Structures are given as structure tokens and as C-alpha cells.
């Protein structure tokens, strides 16, 4: 469990470290917040698109061997990221190579736990994995913030190389009770599932630039504008992605009907508790990823905090997440998983409402800190239950496949959360800024120039730098100050719009948890053991 938990810690650490370091990475690599949003999104998207392949390779090679190979690949990706001189190299090392390593590690972690633990011990083991994730959420902002502020964000990734090397050395202590199984991976199924997932997330990611339905900025390839029938490419990508996933599901059914080996046994999704657990997990990670993208953006770009200060502001969420991961495990002795999960979902929506009320140009500190602590409590309760709900839905022989599905929903949720909430934030900023400038007292020629400059969107930049940007553009000091005020107000309004989207996601999750088990896990086993003990006495 120590080795598996350490690997899980590193898997989660990456996202939280990069989020608090956004502004510094943007400056160091000469890139933009939108490019960083794409890198964050594609890190989780790589995992979502290939997670099922990773689970299959775990069955083919053996779960422990897949775990070790994945850990080595992940270490190589971390080293590449640490040494990256540009956003392209960072994208390759982090979003691609680390993502490929993670698709072997994550399903193996879930499957190895299912192989080695049963009953109440399995519930506790998955709670420990949830606590490791919580510890990474807690430590990530502080480690990343401290190193980014006083040294460099690159040292975080060097540290990951060291941790993964230690995990590989101690992996010999992990027992793999599952013999490798000869199987054939259906390549068309891999291509269909990967292409479908990438199309959907890419469409949502680019919606801020291309528009949802009415084209804003039309992409041009080989001199051809891509806006079929005058409709934004965004909606076509999403529709195409859904169609590819439907084709993928149809192919899996056909393979099963003809006696061939399916890439994914889609019959598993007929299991009500598994379907509900996976969808609730996806919603949880969508909310978490959205929250961890826009809160650092708000704290750094609007309030001007550095990475360490950002980490300290997020710390209340991290602490409560760890505490309530264990509290949820204890609570599961008397409450059913459904009751605990629904409590977590309701509390998460309430926390989002509180955070919405705390957002302004100065930050309502008490409301914000309370909201972050409550959000962490909700996420901790969910983390304590959903892993076990999913993995206990099937026997050990299918644990690797369900571990892969769990990784898909987890990372697809993260991708969609970052893409959707990030696009809402940046899109609302462009709309609000343009509208407020048009109503301002700025001279008409300045308004026209700004309207033309922001026709294809507005970049997220620190609000404190807008005055200097305006002065360099030829505005008077008063005009530059007014422009900065308008931009700051637009940022705050955009953040509020994004929080409303987050609340909607949190409330939607309540509709997905209907089939979570409503009986106390392990109670029957404990009662039987108690009776047997009494009979022996």
C-alpha cells in the first residue's frame, strides 16, 4: 500500500503543482494561459483516451509489470518536463509522455488493491488511496508554490523522478495475484474511442475561440476556412465525437455477439451501481478540475498573489479533503455509500455557492476560506466511497478492466472540467470586457481600437499589468487606469460566470448517484464473523 499510495500521490501532484504555477510557467516559457489550459487539459485527455489500453496491457503483461513500466515512462516524462525550454517540449513531456505512463500505473493500482484485499480491508485500502490523493492535493499547492516562488517549478518534476525511482525499487514488495492473460487488442476500437474522446474535449476546449454555434474565429487549414454550413467547428467536433463513441459501443456489442474478444465489455455498464459510481466519479473530477483551474487564475491574475500565497489560500481545501477521506471511511460503518456520496454532492454544491459569493476584486477572505474547507470536506467524502463502489461491482478477474474504466471517467471528467470551465471563464471575460469598454468613457477611437484588438478573444493577463499595457499603447494615464479598472471588473464577472457553471456541474452530479448502493458495506460480513466467533466461544 505504501508503494501504491506513493505512485497515486505523484499522479495527482502534477495537476495541483502546475495549476498554482500557471503564471510563472507562462512567463518562463513565453506562452499564454490558454496554452497552459490546453496542456493541463491534454494531460488528463491523454490518460482518458488511452486508459483502457493501459488496463488491457496490464492483463496482457501482468499488473505489476505494467505498473513498473508505467512508473519508468512517467519518470522519463517528468524529467523531460523539468528540462523543457518551451511550451512544445513541456506539452510533450507532461501532456503526452507522463500521460502514457499514467495509463499503465492507474489501472494497475486499482487492480492490485482488488487482488490483495477484500471486504472491510478493501474499503480501507481504497480510502488510503483517496487519502494519498488528498495529501497530494494538500502538498501540491504548497510544494509547487514554495519552489516556484523561491526556486523554480522545475524542481517539482525532478522530485517526481526521484519518487518514481523509489517506487520502482520497492515494487518487488507488491504481490501480483493475477497471471498474465493472452489477449488481442482490437486496434479499430482503440482508434474509435480515442478519436471520439479527443474530438469532444477539443471542441469544448476551443469553444472560447471558435464559438459554440455562431463562428467567432474560424480556423483555417491549407487556406480553407473550417465552418461547415456556417456553424462553428466546436459543435461539429462534439457531435462527431459522440458519433464515434456510439460507433465504438456498437462495435463492442458486435464483437461480443460474434464470440470475438471485445476491447471493452460494454455489458459491465449495465451494472447499475457501476454505471452510477463511474458517472459520479466523472462529475466529481470535473468539478475538482474546474475549481483547481479557475481559483489559481483568480488568485494570481486578479488579486496578484504569487504561487506560494496561492498554495496557502488553497490549503484549507487540502486539509479537509484528507481528514474527511478517513472520516468517510469510518462513517461507512453506519451509513450507506449512497447516503455519504449524496451528502458529499450536496455539500460540494453549497461550497460552490459560498465561493461564488466570496469573489470580488479584493476577496472576501472568511467566506473564501470557509468555502474551500467545505469543498474539501465534500471531495473527501466522495473519495472515501466511489473507488470501492466501482471496484466492488465486479469480481477480481474484471478488476483491471473496471480500473481502466474508472481511470477513463476520472480523467475525462478532469479534461471536460478544465476545458468547459476554462472556456466559460475566458469566453465570459472577452464578452464582458468588450461590452464594458463600449459603455465606458474612453474616447471612441480607443473603443474602436480595443474592439478590433479583442475581436478574436481576450488573453488572461494579470490585472495589475493592464495600466502599463495601456500606456505603452499610447493611452493617457487616466485612460490607462480606466482601462485597467474595466479589465479588472470583467475578470471578476467572468469568474462569477465560471462559478455558476461549477454549481451546475455539482448539482448535475446529484442526478447521477441514484444507483449507488443504499446498504452499509460489509455489515453482513461483520455480522457473520461475529456469529461465528460467538459459536466458537
C-alpha positions as a Python dict, from the first residue, in 0.01 Angstrom:
ca = {
    (1, 'X'): (0, 0, 0),
    (2, 'X'): (291, 237, 68),
    (3, 'X'): (433, 188, -282),
    (4, 'X'): (91, 211, -448),
    (5, 'X'): (-3, 519, -244),
    (6, 'X'): (326, 690, -335),
    (7, 'X'): (254, 632, -705),
    (8, 'X'): (-100, 766, -662),
    (9, 'X'): (41, 1071, -480),
    (10, 'X'): (262, 1159, -778),
    (11, 'X'): (-20, 1105, -1030),
    (12, 'X'): (-234, 1368, -852),
    (13, 'X'): (53, 1600, -755),
    (14, 'X'): (118, 1700, -1117),
    (15, 'X'): (-213, 1879, -1174),
    (16, 'X'): (-213, 2075, -848),
    (17, 'X'): (150, 2180, -887),
    (18, 'X'): (100, 2307, -1241),
    (19, 'X'): (-218, 2496, -1157),
    (20, 'X'): (-59, 2712, -885),
    (21, 'X'): (245, 2770, -1109),
    (22, 'X'): (47, 2886, -1413),
    (23, 'X'): (160, 3250, -1414),
    (24, 'X'): (528, 3164, -1360),
    (25, 'X'): (531, 2892, -1628),
    (26, 'X'): (363, 3135, -1869),
    (27, 'X'): (640, 3388, -1800),
    (28, 'X'): (930, 3138, -1809),
    (29, 'X'): (826, 2973, -2136),
    (30, 'X'): (689, 3285, -2305),
    (31, 'X'): (345, 3130, -2352),
    (32, 'X'): (-16, 3210, -2252),
    (33, 'X'): (-280, 3099, -2003),
    (34, 'X'): (-479, 2948, -2291),
    (35, 'X'): (-177, 2736, -2391),
    (36, 'X'): (-140, 2621, -2030),
    (37, 'X'): (-512, 2537, -2020),
    (38, 'X'): (-456, 2322, -2330),
    (39, 'X'): (-156, 2147, -2168),
    (40, 'X'): (-350, 2079, -1846),
    (41, 'X'): (-647, 1951, -2045),
    (42, 'X'): (-442, 1726, -2275),
    (43, 'X'): (-253, 1575, -1981),
    (44, 'X'): (-578, 1430, -1850),
    (45, 'X'): (-715, 1372, -2201),
    (46, 'X'): (-415, 1154, -2293),
    (47, 'X'): (-496, 943, -1990),
    (48, 'X'): (-869, 930, -2070),
    (49, 'X'): (-808, 833, -2432),
    (50, 'X'): (-555, 556, -2357),
    (51, 'X'): (-659, 435, -2011),
    (52, 'X'): (-846, 133, -2147),
    (53, 'X'): (-538, 35, -2347),
    (54, 'X'): (-335, 59, -2027),
    (55, 'X'): (-581, -168, -1846),
    (56, 'X'): (-564, -425, -2127),
    (57, 'X'): (-184, -417, -2126),
    (58, 'X'): (-198, -480, -1752),
    (59, 'X'): (-392, -800, -1818),
    (60, 'X'): (-157, -896, -2103),
    (61, 'X'): (176, -826, -1930),
    (62, 'X'): (73, -874, -1569),
    (63, 'X'): (-46, -589, -1349),
    (64, 'X'): (276, -546, -1154),
    (65, 'X'): (489, -541, -1469),
    (66, 'X'): (258, -282, -1626),
    (67, 'X'): (282, -78, -1306),
    (68, 'X'): (664, -79, -1315),
    (69, 'X'): (687, 2, -1689),
    (70, 'X'): (437, 285, -1644),
    (71, 'X'): (632, 426, -1349),
    (72, 'X'): (953, 432, -1557),
    (73, 'X'): (780, 605, -1851),
    (74, 'X'): (627, 855, -1610),
    (75, 'X'): (971, 932, -1467),
    (76, 'X'): (1108, 995, -1818),
    (77, 'X'): (818, 1233, -1887),
    (78, 'X'): (879, 1418, -1558),
    (79, 'X'): (1247, 1464, -1645),
    (80, 'X'): (1154, 1596, -1992),
    (81, 'X'): (910, 1840, -1835),
    (82, 'X'): (1169, 1959, -1580),
    (83, 'X'): (1417, 2039, -1860),
    (84, 'X'): (1165, 2183, -2110),
    (85, 'X'): (1280, 2505, -2282),
    (86, 'X'): (943, 2573, -2449),
    (87, 'X'): (572, 2501, -2421),
    (88, 'X'): (606, 2244, -2702),
    (89, 'X'): (860, 2036, -2507),
    (90, 'X'): (659, 2076, -2184),
    (91, 'X'): (349, 1960, -2371),
    (92, 'X'): (538, 1655, -2499),
    (93, 'X'): (691, 1562, -2164),
    (94, 'X'): (394, 1637, -1943),
    (95, 'X'): (78, 1604, -2150),
    (96, 'X'): (196, 1308, -2360),
    (97, 'X'): (481, 1104, -2205),
    (98, 'X'): (364, 1137, -1843),
    (99, 'X'): (8, 1069, -1959),
    (100, 'X'): (118, 747, -2130),
    (101, 'X'): (298, 635, -1815),
    (102, 'X'): (-8, 711, -1604),
    (103, 'X'): (-238, 494, -1818),
    (104, 'X'): (-34, 191, -1714),
    (105, 'X'): (3, 291, -1347),
    (106, 'X'): (-353, 398, -1256),
    (107, 'X'): (-549, 83, -1362),
    (108, 'X'): (-274, -131, -1206),
    (109, 'X'): (-312, 46, -870),
    (110, 'X'): (-687, -22, -862),
    (111, 'X'): (-646, -384, -979),
    (112, 'X'): (-361, -469, -739),
    (113, 'X'): (-567, -345, -445),
    (114, 'X'): (-866, -552, -559),
    (115, 'X'): (-637, -856, -591),
    (116, 'X'): (-486, -822, -244),
    (117, 'X'): (-772, -702, -21),
    (118, 'X'): (-1133, -799, 46),
    (119, 'X'): (-1430, -672, 246),
    (120, 'X'): (-1361, -403, 504),
    (121, 'X'): (-985, -412, 428),
    (122, 'X'): (-1057, -324, 67),
    (123, 'X'): (-1273, -27, 173),
    (124, 'X'): (-985, 93, 393),
    (125, 'X'): (-729, 37, 116),
    (126, 'X'): (-925, 250, -131),
    (127, 'X'): (-969, 513, 140),
    (128, 'X'): (-589, 516, 175),
    (129, 'X'): (-557, 577, -199),
    (130, 'X'): (-812, 858, -162),
    (131, 'X'): (-609, 997, 128),
    (132, 'X'): (-291, 980, -86),
    (133, 'X'): (-473, 1183, -350),
    (134, 'X'): (-584, 1424, -79),
    (135, 'X'): (-229, 1451, 52),
    (136, 'X'): (-112, 1538, -299),
    (137, 'X'): (-384, 1800, -327),
    (138, 'X'): (-270, 1935, 11),
    (139, 'X'): (103, 1924, -58),
    (140, 'X'): (91, 2016, -427),
    (141, 'X'): (-6, 2383, -393),
    (142, 'X'): (239, 2433, -105),
    (143, 'X'): (530, 2244, -263),
    (144, 'X'): (467, 2399, -601),
    (145, 'X'): (404, 2742, -453),
    (146, 'X'): (718, 2738, -237),
    (147, 'X'): (951, 2606, -509),
    (148, 'X'): (801, 2829, -780),
    (149, 'X'): (833, 3139, -560),
    (150, 'X'): (1180, 3075, -418),
    (151, 'X'): (1344, 2848, -677),
    (152, 'X'): (1168, 2705, -985),
    (153, 'X'): (865, 2492, -1068),
    (154, 'X'): (1108, 2260, -1250),
    (155, 'X'): (1233, 2114, -921),
    (156, 'X'): (889, 1964, -858),
    (157, 'X'): (925, 1742, -1164),
    (158, 'X'): (1281, 1647, -1068),
    (159, 'X'): (1138, 1539, -733),
    (160, 'X'): (881, 1325, -915),
    (161, 'X'): (1162, 1144, -1097),
    (162, 'X'): (1318, 1058, -760),
    (163, 'X'): (986, 937, -611),
    (164, 'X'): (906, 717, -911),
    (165, 'X'): (1256, 566, -896),
    (166, 'X'): (1196, 475, -531),
    (167, 'X'): (853, 328, -619),
    (168, 'X'): (1016, 107, -884),
    (169, 'X'): (1279, -12, -635),
    (170, 'X'): (1016, -105, -375),
    (171, 'X'): (770, -257, -626),
    (172, 'X'): (920, -602, -558),
    (173, 'X'): (724, -598, -231),
    (174, 'X'): (394, -579, -422),
    (175, 'X'): (223, -913, -481),
    (176, 'X'): (58, -970, -820),
    (177, 'X'): (-201, -1248, -779),
    (178, 'X'): (-324, -1216, -1138),
    (179, 'X'): (-146, -1422, -1402),
    (180, 'X'): (-94, -1257, -1744),
    (181, 'X'): (-376, -1339, -1985),
    (182, 'X'): (-315, -1378, -2361),
    (183, 'X'): (-547, -1144, -2545),
    (184, 'X'): (-575, -942, -2864),
    (185, 'X'): (-625, -565, -2851),
    (186, 'X'): (-875, -452, -3114),
    (187, 'X'): (-700, -160, -3288),
    (188, 'X'): (-1015, -14, -3455),
    (189, 'X'): (-1176, 4, -3109),
    (190, 'X'): (-873, 190, -2972),
    (191, 'X'): (-886, 440, -3259),
    (192, 'X'): (-1262, 494, -3230),
    (193, 'X'): (-1261, 551, -2854),
    (194, 'X'): (-953, 775, -2857),
    (195, 'X'): (-1071, 984, -3152),
    (196, 'X'): (-1418, 1026, -3001),
    (197, 'X'): (-1288, 1142, -2663),
    (198, 'X'): (-1032, 1379, -2818),
    (199, 'X'): (-1293, 1533, -3051),
    (200, 'X'): (-1536, 1609, -2767),
    (201, 'X'): (-1277, 1762, -2535),
    (202, 'X'): (-1101, 1954, -2814),
    (203, 'X'): (-1435, 2104, -2918),
    (204, 'X'): (-1508, 2221, -2563),
    (205, 'X'): (-1152, 2348, -2518),
    (206, 'X'): (-1168, 2560, -2834),
    (207, 'X'): (-1522, 2690, -2778),
    (208, 'X'): (-1378, 3009, -2623),
    (209, 'X'): (-1202, 3084, -2955),
    (210, 'X'): (-1425, 2928, -3217),
    (211, 'X'): (-1762, 2993, -3051),
    (212, 'X'): (-2020, 2726, -2970),
    (213, 'X'): (-2256, 2759, -3268),
    (214, 'X'): (-2204, 3103, -3427),
    (215, 'X'): (-1842, 3114, -3553),
    (216, 'X'): (-1618, 3367, -3377),
    (217, 'X'): (-1266, 3291, -3501),
    (218, 'X'): (-1283, 3044, -3789),
    (219, 'X'): (-985, 2804, -3803),
    (220, 'X'): (-806, 2795, -4140),
    (221, 'X'): (-624, 2485, -4267),
    (222, 'X'): (-443, 2492, -4603),
    (223, 'X'): (-623, 2816, -4686),
    (224, 'X'): (-968, 2665, -4624),
    (225, 'X'): (-1193, 2811, -4352),
    (226, 'X'): (-1350, 2537, -4141),
    (227, 'X'): (-1705, 2637, -4051),
    (228, 'X'): (-1930, 2381, -4226),
    (229, 'X'): (-2273, 2525, -4315),
    (230, 'X'): (-2176, 2845, -4136),
    (231, 'X'): (-2171, 2669, -3797),
    (232, 'X'): (-1876, 2674, -3556),
    (233, 'X'): (-1637, 2379, -3576),
    (234, 'X'): (-1687, 2335, -3199),
    (235, 'X'): (-2033, 2182, -3226),
    (236, 'X'): (-1929, 1964, -3521),
    (237, 'X'): (-1638, 1820, -3321),
    (238, 'X'): (-1863, 1742, -3026),
    (239, 'X'): (-2129, 1580, -3248),
    (240, 'X'): (-1860, 1386, -3434),
    (241, 'X'): (-1705, 1270, -3106),
    (242, 'X'): (-2038, 1145, -2975),
    (243, 'X'): (-2098, 961, -3305),
    (244, 'X'): (-1753, 795, -3284),
    (245, 'X'): (-1819, 680, -2926),
    (246, 'X'): (-2159, 541, -3032),
    (247, 'X'): (-1984, 354, -3316),
    (248, 'X'): (-1729, 228, -3061),
    (249, 'X'): (-2005, 93, -2833),
    (250, 'X'): (-2178, -72, -3132),
    (251, 'X'): (-1852, -240, -3234),
    (252, 'X'): (-1801, -379, -2882),
    (253, 'X'): (-2151, -532, -2887),
    (254, 'X'): (-2089, -684, -3231),
    (255, 'X'): (-1758, -834, -3117),
    (256, 'X'): (-1927, -993, -2814),
    (257, 'X'): (-2219, -1125, -3021),
    (258, 'X'): (-1985, -1294, -3270),
    (259, 'X'): (-1775, -1455, -2997),
    (260, 'X'): (-1470, -1237, -3050),
    (261, 'X'): (-1282, -1051, -2778),
    (262, 'X'): (-1416, -700, -2721),
    (263, 'X'): (-1183, -415, -2629),
    (264, 'X'): (-1429, -320, -2351),
    (265, 'X'): (-1705, -542, -2221),
    (266, 'X'): (-1983, -283, -2250),
    (267, 'X'): (-2213, -521, -2063),
    (268, 'X'): (-2037, -402, -1747),
    (269, 'X'): (-2215, -70, -1787),
    (270, 'X'): (-2547, -250, -1736),
    (271, 'X'): (-2448, -292, -1371),
    (272, 'X'): (-2641, -9, -1205),
    (273, 'X'): (-2401, 57, -918),
    (274, 'X'): (-2100, 61, -1151),
    (275, 'X'): (-2266, 294, -1401),
    (276, 'X'): (-2374, 530, -1123),
    (277, 'X'): (-2035, 512, -949),
    (278, 'X'): (-1840, 587, -1267),
    (279, 'X'): (-2061, 880, -1369),
    (280, 'X'): (-2048, 1025, -1016),
    (281, 'X'): (-1669, 989, -1022),
    (282, 'X'): (-1652, 1172, -1356),
    (283, 'X'): (-1868, 1455, -1225),
    (284, 'X'): (-1657, 1481, -908),
    (285, 'X'): (-1337, 1516, -1109),
    (286, 'X'): (-1496, 1766, -1349),
    (287, 'X'): (-1587, 1992, -1056),
    (288, 'X'): (-1244, 1943, -895),
    (289, 'X'): (-1053, 2022, -1215),
    (290, 'X'): (-1269, 2326, -1288),
    (291, 'X'): (-1217, 2453, -934),
    (292, 'X'): (-842, 2396, -944),
    (293, 'X'): (-814, 2578, -1276),
    (294, 'X'): (-1011, 2893, -1205),
    (295, 'X'): (-923, 2952, -837),
    (296, 'X'): (-546, 2989, -908),
    (297, 'X'): (-628, 3205, -1210),
    (298, 'X'): (-841, 3430, -987),
    (299, 'X'): (-585, 3448, -707),
    (300, 'X'): (-289, 3515, -939),
    (301, 'X'): (-433, 3708, -1233),
    (302, 'X'): (-694, 3915, -1049),
    (303, 'X'): (-552, 3952, -698),
    (304, 'X'): (-185, 3935, -798),
    (305, 'X'): (-82, 3666, -547),
    (306, 'X'): (233, 3462, -605),
    (307, 'X'): (243, 3081, -625),
    (308, 'X'): (313, 3028, -254),
    (309, 'X'): (33, 3264, -147),
    (310, 'X'): (-196, 3079, -388),
    (311, 'X'): (-100, 2747, -232),
    (312, 'X'): (-173, 2880, 118),
    (313, 'X'): (-519, 3000, 9),
    (314, 'X'): (-598, 2652, -129),
    (315, 'X'): (-459, 2474, 178),
    (316, 'X'): (-791, 2464, 375),
    (317, 'X'): (-945, 2251, 97),
    (318, 'X'): (-648, 2017, 104),
    (319, 'X'): (-654, 1961, 480),
    (320, 'X'): (-1028, 1894, 494),
    (321, 'X'): (-1004, 1657, 195),
    (322, 'X'): (-756, 1434, 380),
    (323, 'X'): (-950, 1444, 707),
    (324, 'X'): (-1287, 1366, 552),
    (325, 'X'): (-1142, 1086, 336),
    (326, 'X'): (-1077, 897, 659),
    (327, 'X'): (-1394, 1028, 825),
    (328, 'X'): (-1597, 894, 532),
    (329, 'X'): (-1440, 550, 581),
    (330, 'X'): (-1539, 549, 949),
    (331, 'X'): (-1885, 680, 859),
    (332, 'X'): (-1932, 390, 615),
    (333, 'X'): (-1968, 157, 914),
    (334, 'X'): (-2308, 311, 992),
    (335, 'X'): (-2413, 492, 670),
    (336, 'X'): (-2462, 352, 320),
    (337, 'X'): (-2236, 464, 31),
    (338, 'X'): (-2531, 640, -136),
    (339, 'X'): (-2603, 846, 174),
    (340, 'X'): (-2238, 951, 210),
    (341, 'X'): (-2197, 1025, -162),
    (342, 'X'): (-2513, 1233, -181),
    (343, 'X'): (-2413, 1424, 130),
    (344, 'X'): (-2081, 1500, -36),
    (345, 'X'): (-2251, 1615, -357),
    (346, 'X'): (-2491, 1847, -173),
    (347, 'X'): (-2209, 1992, 38),
    (348, 'X'): (-1997, 2046, -277),
    (349, 'X'): (-2276, 2248, -440),
    (350, 'X'): (-2316, 2453, -120),
    (351, 'X'): (-1941, 2521, -115),
    (352, 'X'): (-1954, 2644, -476),
    (353, 'X'): (-2234, 2886, -382),
    (354, 'X'): (-2024, 3017, -92),
    (355, 'X'): (-1719, 3059, -315),
    (356, 'X'): (-1930, 3245, -571),
    (357, 'X'): (-2027, 3494, -301),
    (358, 'X'): (-1663, 3544, -198),
    (359, 'X'): (-1539, 3650, -542),
    (360, 'X'): (-1473, 4022, -582),
    (361, 'X'): (-1177, 4249, -660),
    (362, 'X'): (-1049, 4225, -300),
    (363, 'X'): (-1151, 3868, -197),
    (364, 'X'): (-1385, 3806, 96),
    (365, 'X'): (-1129, 3608, 295),
    (366, 'X'): (-1354, 3443, 556),
    (367, 'X'): (-1615, 3330, 301),
    (368, 'X'): (-1347, 3207, 61),
    (369, 'X'): (-1157, 3008, 326),
    (370, 'X'): (-1479, 2856, 458),
    (371, 'X'): (-1591, 2766, 107),
    (372, 'X'): (-1259, 2597, 27),
    (373, 'X'): (-1269, 2397, 353),
    (374, 'X'): (-1626, 2282, 287),
    (375, 'X'): (-1540, 2191, -74),
    (376, 'X'): (-1251, 1978, 56),
    (377, 'X'): (-1483, 1804, 303),
    (378, 'X'): (-1722, 1717, 20),
    (379, 'X'): (-1445, 1585, -205),
    (380, 'X'): (-1305, 1380, 85),
    (381, 'X'): (-1642, 1213, 146),
    (382, 'X'): (-1671, 1127, -224),
    (383, 'X'): (-1311, 997, -241),
    (384, 'X'): (-1378, 764, 52),
    (385, 'X'): (-1662, 584, -128),
    (386, 'X'): (-1656, 591, -507),
    (387, 'X'): (-1342, 383, -566),
    (388, 'X'): (-1474, 96, -358),
    (389, 'X'): (-1826, 126, -505),
    (390, 'X'): (-1682, 82, -855),
    (391, 'X'): (-1426, -190, -785),
    (392, 'X'): (-1665, -392, -568),
    (393, 'X'): (-1917, -407, -853),
    (394, 'X'): (-1725, -694, -1018),
    (395, 'X'): (-1501, -985, -922),
    (396, 'X'): (-1117, -977, -919),
    (397, 'X'): (-1097, -1114, -1274),
    (398, 'X'): (-1257, -796, -1411),
    (399, 'X'): (-1091, -552, -1170),
    (400, 'X'): (-832, -437, -1424),
    (401, 'X'): (-1097, -354, -1682),
    (402, 'X'): (-1306, -165, -1426),
    (403, 'X'): (-989, 8, -1307),
    (404, 'X'): (-939, 124, -1665),
    (405, 'X'): (-1298, 245, -1692),
    (406, 'X'): (-1255, 427, -1362),
    (407, 'X'): (-943, 596, -1498),
    (408, 'X'): (-1129, 695, -1816),
    (409, 'X'): (-1415, 860, -1628),
    (410, 'X'): (-1178, 1019, -1380),
    (411, 'X'): (-957, 1178, -1645),
    (412, 'X'): (-1235, 1251, -1893),
    (413, 'X'): (-1411, 1437, -1611),
    (414, 'X'): (-1091, 1631, -1540),
    (415, 'X'): (-1047, 1714, -1909),
    (416, 'X'): (-1405, 1828, -1951),
    (417, 'X'): (-1395, 2026, -1627),
    (418, 'X'): (-1081, 2217, -1725),
    (419, 'X'): (-1196, 2265, -2085),
    (420, 'X'): (-1555, 2365, -2007),
    (421, 'X'): (-1497, 2585, -1702),
    (422, 'X'): (-1183, 2737, -1854),
    (423, 'X'): (-1366, 2815, -2177),
    (424, 'X'): (-1656, 2971, -1985),
    (425, 'X'): (-1410, 3185, -1792),
    (426, 'X'): (-1214, 3310, -2093),
    (427, 'X'): (-1524, 3346, -2312),
    (428, 'X'): (-1710, 3545, -2045),
    (429, 'X'): (-1401, 3765, -2000),
    (430, 'X'): (-1397, 3856, -2370),
    (431, 'X'): (-1771, 3932, -2378),
    (432, 'X'): (-1771, 4130, -2054),
    (433, 'X'): (-1458, 4329, -2139),
    (434, 'X'): (-1581, 4426, -2486),
    (435, 'X'): (-1925, 4523, -2355),
    (436, 'X'): (-1789, 4731, -2064),
    (437, 'X'): (-1538, 4913, -2288),
    (438, 'X'): (-1824, 5006, -2524),
    (439, 'X'): (-2015, 5162, -2231),
    (440, 'X'): (-1712, 5336, -2079),
    (441, 'X'): (-1598, 5699, -2108),
    (442, 'X'): (-1295, 5604, -2316),
    (443, 'X'): (-1262, 5800, -2643),
    (444, 'X'): (-1438, 5650, -2943),
    (445, 'X'): (-1115, 5584, -3132),
    (446, 'X'): (-980, 5394, -2829),
    (447, 'X'): (-1302, 5191, -2807),
    (448, 'X'): (-1279, 5101, -3176),
    (449, 'X'): (-913, 5001, -3143),
    (450, 'X'): (-986, 4780, -2840),
    (451, 'X'): (-1288, 4625, -3015),
    (452, 'X'): (-1072, 4532, -3314),
    (453, 'X'): (-791, 4401, -3094),
    (454, 'X'): (-1026, 4177, -2894),
    (455, 'X'): (-1239, 4060, -3186),
    (456, 'X'): (-1099, 3708, -3155),
    (457, 'X'): (-1091, 3693, -2776),
    (458, 'X'): (-906, 3839, -2479),
    (459, 'X'): (-595, 3693, -2319),
    (460, 'X'): (-591, 3640, -1945),
    (461, 'X'): (-317, 3865, -1807),
    (462, 'X'): (-252, 3998, -1454),
    (463, 'X'): (-495, 4284, -1393),
    (464, 'X'): (-209, 4485, -1241),
    (465, 'X'): (-26, 4496, -1577),
    (466, 'X'): (-311, 4644, -1783),
    (467, 'X'): (-229, 5005, -1688),
    (468, 'X'): (124, 4965, -1825),
    (469, 'X'): (-7, 4791, -2138),
    (470, 'X'): (-248, 5081, -2198),
    (471, 'X'): (27, 5340, -2151),
    (472, 'X'): (254, 5157, -2397),
    (473, 'X'): (-35, 5157, -2646),
    (474, 'X'): (-47, 5540, -2635),
    (475, 'X'): (-327, 5597, -2381),
    (476, 'X'): (-305, 5877, -2129),
    (477, 'X'): (-251, 5783, -1765),
    (478, 'X'): (-621, 5839, -1686),
    (479, 'X'): (-734, 5634, -1985),
    (480, 'X'): (-492, 5352, -1899),
    (481, 'X'): (-617, 5349, -1539),
    (482, 'X'): (-980, 5334, -1657),
    (483, 'X'): (-893, 5051, -1897),
    (484, 'X'): (-733, 4858, -1608),
    (485, 'X'): (-1043, 4913, -1394),
    (486, 'X'): (-1268, 4789, -1675),
    (487, 'X'): (-1049, 4480, -1727),
    (488, 'X'): (-1044, 4401, -1354),
    (489, 'X'): (-1423, 4423, -1334),
    (490, 'X'): (-1451, 4199, -1642),
    (491, 'X'): (-1224, 3938, -1478),
    (492, 'X'): (-1439, 3928, -1163),
    (493, 'X'): (-1760, 3896, -1366),
    (494, 'X'): (-1607, 3617, -1577),
    (495, 'X'): (-1508, 3429, -1261),
    (496, 'X'): (-1862, 3454, -1129),
    (497, 'X'): (-1996, 3313, -1456),
    (498, 'X'): (-1748, 3023, -1428),
    (499, 'X'): (-1857, 2955, -1069),
    (500, 'X'): (-2219, 2935, -1185),
    (501, 'X'): (-2107, 2669, -1432),
    (502, 'X'): (-1934, 2487, -1148),
    (503, 'X'): (-2253, 2495, -938),
    (504, 'X'): (-2447, 2349, -1232),
    (505, 'X'): (-2197, 2062, -1259),
    (506, 'X'): (-2219, 1995, -885),
    (507, 'X'): (-2599, 1984, -893),
    (508, 'X'): (-2598, 1762, -1204),
    (509, 'X'): (-2392, 1508, -1009),
    (510, 'X'): (-2690, 1450, -777),
    (511, 'X'): (-2883, 1302, -1069),
    (512, 'X'): (-2605, 1050, -1135),
    (513, 'X'): (-2590, 881, -793),
    (514, 'X'): (-2931, 709, -785),
    (515, 'X'): (-2790, 356, -825),
    (516, 'X'): (-2513, 384, -565),
    (517, 'X'): (-2573, 104, -306),
    (518, 'X'): (-2805, 201, -23),
    (519, 'X'): (-2691, -64, 225),
    (520, 'X'): (-2397, -43, 465),
    (521, 'X'): (-2089, -206, 308),
    (522, 'X'): (-1951, -505, 497),
    (523, 'X'): (-2224, -516, 759),
    (524, 'X'): (-2329, -867, 655),
    (525, 'X'): (-1966, -987, 671),
    (526, 'X'): (-1915, -838, 1017),
    (527, 'X'): (-2239, -990, 1147),
    (528, 'X'): (-2141, -1334, 1010),
    (529, 'X'): (-1794, -1312, 1163),
    (530, 'X'): (-1949, -1207, 1496),
    (531, 'X'): (-2188, -1504, 1489),
    (532, 'X'): (-1904, -1746, 1406),
    (533, 'X'): (-1696, -1603, 1689),
    (534, 'X'): (-1990, -1649, 1929),
    (535, 'X'): (-2039, -2009, 1820),
    (536, 'X'): (-1669, -2087, 1880),
    (537, 'X'): (-1697, -1933, 2224),
}
